[in-house]
Amino acid sequence: MQVAASIFKAYDIRGVVPATVTEDVAEGIGKAFGSIALAQGESKVAVGRDGRLSGPSLSAALMRGLQAVGIEVIDVGMVTTPMLYFAANTLCNSGIQVTGSHNPKDYNGFKMVMAGRAIYGDDIQAIRAMMDGETWSLKDGGTRRTEDVTQAYQARIVSDIKLARPMKIVVDCGNGIAGATAPDIFRAIGCEVTELFSEVDGNFPNHHPDPSKPENLQDLIKALQAGDAELGLAFDGDGDRLGIVTKDGQNIYPDRQMMLFARDVLSRVPGGTIVYDVKCSQRLAPEIEAAGGVPLMYKTGHSLIKAKMKEVDSPLGGEMSGHIFFKERWYGFDDGTYAGCRLLEIVSQALDAGELLNSLPTSFSTPELNVPCAEGEQHTAVTALIKAAHFDAPAKVNTIDGVRVDWPDGFGLIRASNTTPVLVLRFEGQTQAALDRIQADMLVLLRSVKPDAVFAAPAH
């Protein structure tokens, strides 16, 4: 098969429809994934899709490919990515979600779980190699059945979550797939819900479903100001990430959410290792330690964090992008709806949810900044940055994922995106002066290896 190398990302397969992702590509992924799964003793694969316009045709082609190599396909239909993960934890051990996540509407892709683990890196390259050589083995016996996991998924969450009091919330699903289930689940745990943009529409007519970008939270902030709800929740296109906004319009970034989640989880799992990515606040590790936990900073990427959590038996992990992973009381996968429910459970114990959230330690910080690169250039730039990163004490340089430099009063990060050809930058200071100094120092480093670096509006 002739397949564009660019679609095989670090932790999923993703591209533009139909330029690089087609029905033939989807069918080839099905044949390759199915063949590798069978070799590992996995005969059943669950398949779901988000609300993108290309989802039905791509998922149908994917399932044809899986069936062609003898797989028993469980079609769970149009669901959030976490609901596909739920199916791959309860109906079988493997699954594929057809999703473009938070990318623009003409993108689509595939998030994959095989034998109970999110696959990434070499596993994805193995699928690519099998597609290139068409080395799969076609077999009879492939079947397809449909299964609706909505009721089981909702019942599992409702049985786990206990609010201390009823809460009024606004939920903005941004016309993504979470709109089909999340509002009902929040009502079922005891919330009064005002809905924004719950109708699933792959054209995303109101705003892009990506809560990590402040511009996508403006409608939620206005709704909170206009009504009497005390908290706003926002979801990304496939429902695996969560954004939180307080009544007074403050965006509670995921690294601050993690402080709250860590305190809660560590009260029941003392000494637990809490995993978080290199984009998170310098303030997070001391909070984890104060709550009796062990902080572990790791590479950005949902598959990578999940793998590290399994390795160290972590009860909780999180990423600055909004992926939150609960192993304690849950399955260890990232789930925006479930994380939202856990947050509401915690803040319902306070009389003023906004006051509790706004009291979490914070710093002066930039949003995520992107520097556009030629395809692949971001990785060569980071290799050069690692060689050039020499800072005097007390600065500490960490190169686990790009270059992160921590000073006593803040940090700077430059890393390569694994999904788009950009360098990702983030700066934090405990004072505005510290932030300005750190940003200036890091930009000197960046321009020493990429003199033409300019900031662009963050990509979707």
XYZ file of C-alpha atoms in Angstrom:
460
model
C 0.000 0.000 0.000
C 1.103 3.578 -0.690
C 0.433 5.357 2.605
C 1.665 8.820 3.634
C 4.356 8.401 6.307
C 3.170 11.646 7.944
C -0.029 10.075 9.325
C 1.847 7.717 11.656
C 2.261 9.899 14.752
C 3.931 9.080 18.061
C 0.777 7.829 19.744
C -1.916 7.568 17.111
C -2.547 7.645 13.373
C -3.981 10.927 12.104
C -4.249 12.978 8.924
C -6.429 14.968 6.545
C -9.426 13.338 4.827
C -9.164 12.465 1.959
C -5.637 13.783 1.260
C -3.809 11.293 3.507
C -6.551 9.342 5.308
C -8.929 7.401 3.036
C -11.210 4.384 3.278
C -8.411 2.262 1.761
C -6.038 3.471 4.485
C -8.649 2.686 7.172
C -9.196 -0.805 5.760
C -5.425 -1.365 5.675
C -5.148 -0.276 9.320
C -7.875 -2.796 10.152
C -6.043 -5.630 8.399
C -2.696 -4.769 9.994
C -4.029 -4.113 13.509
C -6.183 -7.259 13.332
C -3.283 -9.440 12.204
C -1.016 -8.168 14.982
C -3.833 -8.541 17.534
C -4.479 -12.169 16.515
C -0.765 -12.924 16.847
C -1.061 -11.706 20.454
C -4.087 -13.918 21.108
C -6.630 -11.126 20.727
C -9.606 -12.185 18.597
C -12.085 -9.403 19.530
C -11.713 -5.688 18.731
C -14.180 -2.938 19.687
C -14.591 -0.078 17.194
C -16.077 3.352 17.897
C -16.119 6.733 16.170
C -16.578 10.347 17.163
C -18.947 12.833 15.515
C -16.781 13.809 12.540
C -18.386 13.782 9.111
C -15.903 11.201 7.751
C -16.431 8.872 10.740
C -19.121 6.527 9.343
C -17.258 5.699 6.110
C -13.847 5.352 7.771
C -15.115 3.162 10.611
C -16.999 0.945 8.137
C -13.779 0.495 6.125
C -11.770 -0.159 9.299
C -14.230 -2.867 10.362
C -14.073 -4.458 6.885
C -10.313 -4.697 7.273
C -10.559 -6.228 10.735
C -13.127 -8.782 9.575
C -11.009 -9.684 6.524
C -8.272 -11.056 8.785
C -10.695 -13.003 10.998
C -11.455 -10.566 13.836
C -14.708 -10.570 15.806
C -15.609 -6.868 15.607
C -17.756 -5.224 18.297
C -19.204 -2.048 16.766
C -20.045 0.370 19.590
C -21.087 3.104 17.172
C -20.787 6.850 17.740
C -19.204 7.254 21.181
C -16.574 9.280 22.999
C -13.033 7.912 22.949
C -13.337 7.065 26.688
C -16.479 5.014 25.939
C -14.459 3.047 23.367
C -11.784 2.543 26.033
C -14.556 1.410 28.410
C -15.684 -1.161 25.824
C -12.056 -2.318 25.488
C -11.984 -2.828 29.273
C -15.347 -4.535 29.708
C -16.334 -6.328 26.452
C -12.834 -7.210 25.197
C -9.215 -6.089 25.592
C -8.568 -4.295 22.283
C -10.205 -1.410 20.465
C -9.874 1.361 17.899
C -11.539 4.760 18.033
C -11.926 6.647 14.762
C -11.322 10.221 15.881
C -9.654 13.439 14.822
C -9.510 14.450 18.493
C -9.072 18.261 18.628
C -7.694 18.699 15.103
C -9.560 20.778 12.467
C -12.762 19.305 11.031
C -11.141 17.853 7.877
C -8.855 15.635 9.980
C -9.576 12.137 11.219
C -7.524 9.370 12.732
C -7.281 6.292 14.934
C -6.550 5.861 18.647
C -5.751 2.248 19.447
C -5.677 -0.123 22.414
C -4.235 -3.627 22.017
C -4.352 -6.296 24.710
C -5.182 -3.720 27.361
C -2.566 -1.092 26.553
C -2.561 2.069 24.462
C -0.174 1.464 21.587
C 2.382 4.020 20.453
C 5.813 4.455 18.892
C 7.218 1.182 17.567
C 3.796 -0.499 17.716
C 2.390 2.132 15.343
C 5.421 1.763 13.067
C 4.761 -2.007 12.996
C 1.268 -1.282 11.649
C 2.814 1.035 9.052
C 5.346 -1.631 7.993
C 2.633 -4.265 7.596
C 0.543 -1.832 5.524
C 3.545 -0.942 3.330
C 4.294 -4.605 2.625
C 0.677 -5.869 2.812
C 2.051 -8.730 4.920
C -1.220 -9.424 6.724
C -2.909 -12.815 6.428
C -6.516 -12.810 5.257
C -8.690 -15.317 7.119
C -12.309 -16.422 7.120
C -14.390 -16.186 10.270
C -14.457 -12.418 10.762
C -17.757 -11.183 12.195
C -19.369 -7.924 13.295
C -21.955 -7.268 15.975
C -23.242 -4.020 17.410
C -23.257 -3.238 21.115
C -24.502 -0.126 22.920
C -22.259 0.632 25.914
C -23.993 3.894 26.904
C -26.123 2.477 29.726
C -23.341 0.355 31.203
C -20.897 3.266 31.031
C -23.310 5.697 32.695
C -24.263 3.157 35.364
C -20.595 2.506 36.187
C -19.917 6.230 36.699
C -23.126 6.888 38.652
C -22.378 3.958 40.996
C -18.933 5.437 41.751
C -19.615 9.175 42.221
C -21.292 10.656 45.288
C -21.938 14.409 45.396
C -22.135 15.976 48.865
C -24.814 18.374 47.569
C -26.630 19.097 44.286
C -24.723 21.436 41.964
C -25.671 23.754 39.116
C -23.238 23.570 36.203
C -22.882 24.659 32.576
C -21.553 22.053 30.147
C -20.074 23.086 26.767
C -19.443 20.128 24.470
C -18.529 22.293 21.463
C -20.692 20.126 19.133
C -18.300 17.226 19.822
C -19.372 13.677 20.620
C -19.437 14.263 24.424
C -22.692 16.161 23.869
C -24.529 12.883 23.265
C -23.815 11.513 26.767
C -22.042 13.889 29.188
C -24.989 16.165 30.108
C -27.177 13.143 30.970
C -24.428 11.629 33.122
C -23.984 14.885 35.059
C -27.734 14.999 35.663
C -27.672 11.387 36.832
C -25.074 12.164 39.536
C -27.211 15.033 40.861
C -26.385 18.160 38.844
C -28.687 20.730 37.320
C -27.200 21.189 33.852
C -27.317 24.081 31.400
C -26.175 22.761 28.023
C -24.177 24.608 25.371
C -23.639 23.098 21.916
C -24.567 19.509 22.799
C -25.792 18.699 19.301
C -23.143 16.525 17.675
C -22.060 18.304 14.483
C -18.767 17.559 12.755
C -18.771 21.046 11.203
C -18.189 22.507 14.714
C -20.313 25.583 13.859
C -19.963 27.471 17.173
C -16.345 27.168 18.284
C -13.663 24.526 18.016
C -13.973 21.765 20.638
C -10.608 22.248 22.339
C -10.844 23.503 25.941
C -7.065 23.964 26.212
C -7.390 27.131 24.096
C -8.862 30.092 26.064
C -10.741 31.440 23.035
C -12.893 28.291 23.019
C -14.118 28.978 26.586
C -15.678 32.402 25.945
C -19.238 31.093 25.470
C -18.941 29.085 28.689
C -17.688 32.133 30.606
C -20.597 34.245 29.282
C -23.126 31.566 30.279
C -21.690 31.418 33.806
C -21.899 35.215 34.112
C -25.488 35.291 32.829
C -26.910 32.489 34.987
C -26.690 31.077 38.505
C -24.522 28.018 37.811
C -21.373 27.782 39.945
C -19.033 25.929 37.588
C -18.459 25.383 33.868
C -17.126 22.229 32.213
C -15.876 22.025 28.617
C -14.905 19.015 26.503
C -12.794 18.402 23.448
C -14.021 16.822 20.218
C -13.738 13.189 21.312
C -14.476 13.655 25.006
C -11.185 12.556 26.545
C -10.135 16.023 27.796
C -11.696 18.405 30.279
C -11.637 22.164 30.807
C -12.909 23.857 33.997
C -14.062 27.463 34.418
C -15.172 29.065 37.686
C -18.143 31.395 38.160
C -15.807 34.409 38.032
C -14.404 33.316 34.663
C -11.112 31.779 35.841
C -9.791 28.921 33.717
C -8.577 26.221 36.132
C -5.851 24.662 34.030
C -5.385 20.890 34.234
C -2.147 21.089 36.243
C -4.102 22.905 38.973
C -6.938 20.374 38.674
C -4.265 17.724 39.285
C -3.388 19.333 42.634
C -6.970 18.807 43.764
C -7.192 15.280 42.324
C -3.838 14.306 43.875
C -4.896 15.431 47.359
C -8.100 13.414 47.034
C -6.571 10.230 45.589
C -3.583 10.248 47.968
C -5.955 10.405 50.941
C -6.897 6.838 50.001
C -3.629 5.727 48.337
C -0.918 7.104 50.634
C 2.543 7.138 49.069
C 1.173 6.748 45.539
C 3.212 7.898 42.527
C 1.433 10.666 40.601
C 2.518 10.985 36.945
C 2.302 14.297 35.059
C 3.780 15.706 31.862
C 6.596 18.218 31.256
C 4.128 21.018 30.465
C 2.719 21.065 34.019
C 3.328 23.777 36.600
C 6.370 23.747 38.849
C 3.836 24.154 41.682
C 2.393 20.649 41.145
C 5.244 18.498 42.524
C 5.338 20.214 45.971
C 1.553 19.792 46.262
C 1.861 16.063 45.507
C 4.640 15.716 48.083
C 2.653 17.686 50.683
C -0.247 15.270 50.179
C 2.045 12.296 50.827
C 2.662 11.277 47.217
C 5.642 10.813 44.916
C 5.679 13.203 41.928
C 6.945 11.794 38.602
C 7.343 14.094 35.590
C 7.239 12.331 32.217
C 6.866 12.891 28.479
C 3.747 14.489 27.004
C 1.401 12.093 25.190
C -1.675 10.211 26.380
C -0.298 6.783 25.398
C 3.066 7.535 26.999
C 1.557 8.675 30.306
C -0.719 5.608 30.447
C 2.249 3.291 29.825
C 4.323 4.999 32.540
C 1.398 4.776 34.992
C 1.185 1.015 34.429
C 4.939 0.675 34.874
C 4.983 2.441 38.268
C 1.487 1.342 39.407
C 0.253 4.937 39.586
C -3.266 5.707 40.844
C -3.456 9.049 38.975
C -1.870 10.801 36.021
C -2.506 14.006 34.113
C -1.390 16.221 31.279
C -1.498 19.984 30.821
C -3.578 19.401 27.667
C -6.482 18.146 29.818
C -6.041 14.368 29.704
C -6.630 13.108 33.268
C -6.087 9.402 34.024
C -7.680 7.821 37.108
C -6.614 4.282 37.988
C -7.979 4.577 41.505
C -11.717 3.663 41.303
C -11.517 3.642 37.470
C -9.670 1.936 34.612
C -6.613 4.161 34.123
C -7.695 5.713 30.835
C -8.237 9.415 30.131
C -11.881 10.416 30.343
C -13.189 13.983 30.379
C -16.654 13.063 31.638
C -15.376 10.881 34.468
C -12.741 13.458 35.468
C -15.492 16.077 35.530
C -17.560 13.875 37.827
C -14.594 13.313 40.153
C -13.963 17.063 40.280
C -17.613 17.757 41.104
C -17.501 15.100 43.849
C -14.569 16.919 45.480
C -15.826 20.511 45.101
C -19.374 19.575 46.202
C -17.892 19.154 49.683
C -17.135 22.897 49.747
C -19.784 25.579 50.135
C -18.136 27.605 47.358
C -16.639 25.497 44.557
C -15.074 28.507 42.845
C -13.361 29.650 46.023
C -11.845 26.186 46.526
C -10.577 26.023 42.934
C -9.255 29.599 42.902
C -7.326 28.892 46.141
C -5.150 26.269 44.403
C -1.525 27.450 44.013
C -0.917 29.356 40.790
C 1.826 31.248 38.972
C 2.241 33.739 36.163
C 2.363 31.729 32.959
C 1.969 31.845 29.216
C -0.572 29.745 27.397
C 0.960 27.128 25.109
C 2.904 28.937 22.366
C 3.568 27.336 18.981
C 6.471 27.973 16.596
C 5.661 26.588 13.113
C 8.273 24.314 11.512
C 8.706 22.412 8.290
C 7.461 18.788 8.546
C 9.896 16.993 10.857
C 11.978 20.120 11.557
C 10.651 20.339 15.105
C 12.485 17.122 16.034
C 15.846 18.177 14.563
C 15.466 21.561 16.273
C 14.976 19.881 19.664
C 18.070 17.699 19.129
C 20.055 20.899 18.515
C 18.445 22.632 21.521
C 19.448 19.785 23.849
C 23.086 20.186 22.750
C 22.932 23.980 23.136
C 21.129 24.098 26.501
C 23.786 25.283 28.965
C 22.482 27.276 31.923
C 24.290 28.309 35.104
C 23.201 26.978 38.497
C 20.691 27.019 40.091
C 18.996 26.182 36.773
C 18.261 22.495 36.237
C 17.896 21.126 32.693
C 15.591 18.178 31.987
C 15.636 16.628 28.491
C 13.097 13.820 28.924
C 10.840 15.542 26.353
C 12.480 18.507 24.661
C 14.275 20.978 26.932
C 12.702 21.990 30.244
C 14.772 24.342 32.403
C 13.677 24.850 36.019
C 14.835 27.794 38.115
C 13.812 28.316 41.774
C 11.197 30.839 40.607
C 9.798 29.230 37.442
C 10.488 27.168 34.344
C 10.713 27.283 30.560
C 9.927 24.460 28.112
C 10.594 23.933 24.407
C 9.504 20.572 22.998
C 8.524 19.064 19.664
C 4.844 18.377 19.047
C 4.185 14.768 18.099
C 0.993 15.611 16.217
C 1.736 18.760 14.194
C 4.950 20.322 12.780
C 5.447 22.888 15.540
C 7.667 23.528 18.522
C 5.603 23.871 21.694
C 6.744 26.486 24.218
C 5.527 27.194 27.727
C 6.874 29.553 30.374
C 5.990 30.045 34.043
C 7.241 32.373 36.743
C 6.301 32.885 40.363
C 6.326 36.629 39.591
C 5.747 38.512 36.342
C 9.409 39.575 36.389
C 10.519 35.938 36.715
C 8.241 34.939 33.831
C 9.625 37.717 31.608
C 13.234 36.772 32.437
C 12.700 33.051 31.837
C 10.861 33.650 28.564
C 13.675 35.934 27.344
C 16.381 33.406 28.296
C 14.559 30.534 26.583
C 13.941 32.554 23.420
C 17.657 33.326 23.194
C 18.252 29.552 23.316
C 15.561 28.905 20.690
C 16.869 31.531 18.261
C 20.402 30.162 18.598
C 19.213 27.060 16.717
C 16.209 28.492 14.825
C 16.851 32.182 14.052
C 13.640 32.470 12.016
C 11.389 31.298 14.893
C 8.090 33.173 15.096
C 5.008 32.523 17.190
C 1.812 31.504 15.453
C -1.708 31.232 16.751
C -1.786 27.774 18.388
C -2.986 25.141 15.942
C -6.222 23.307 16.708
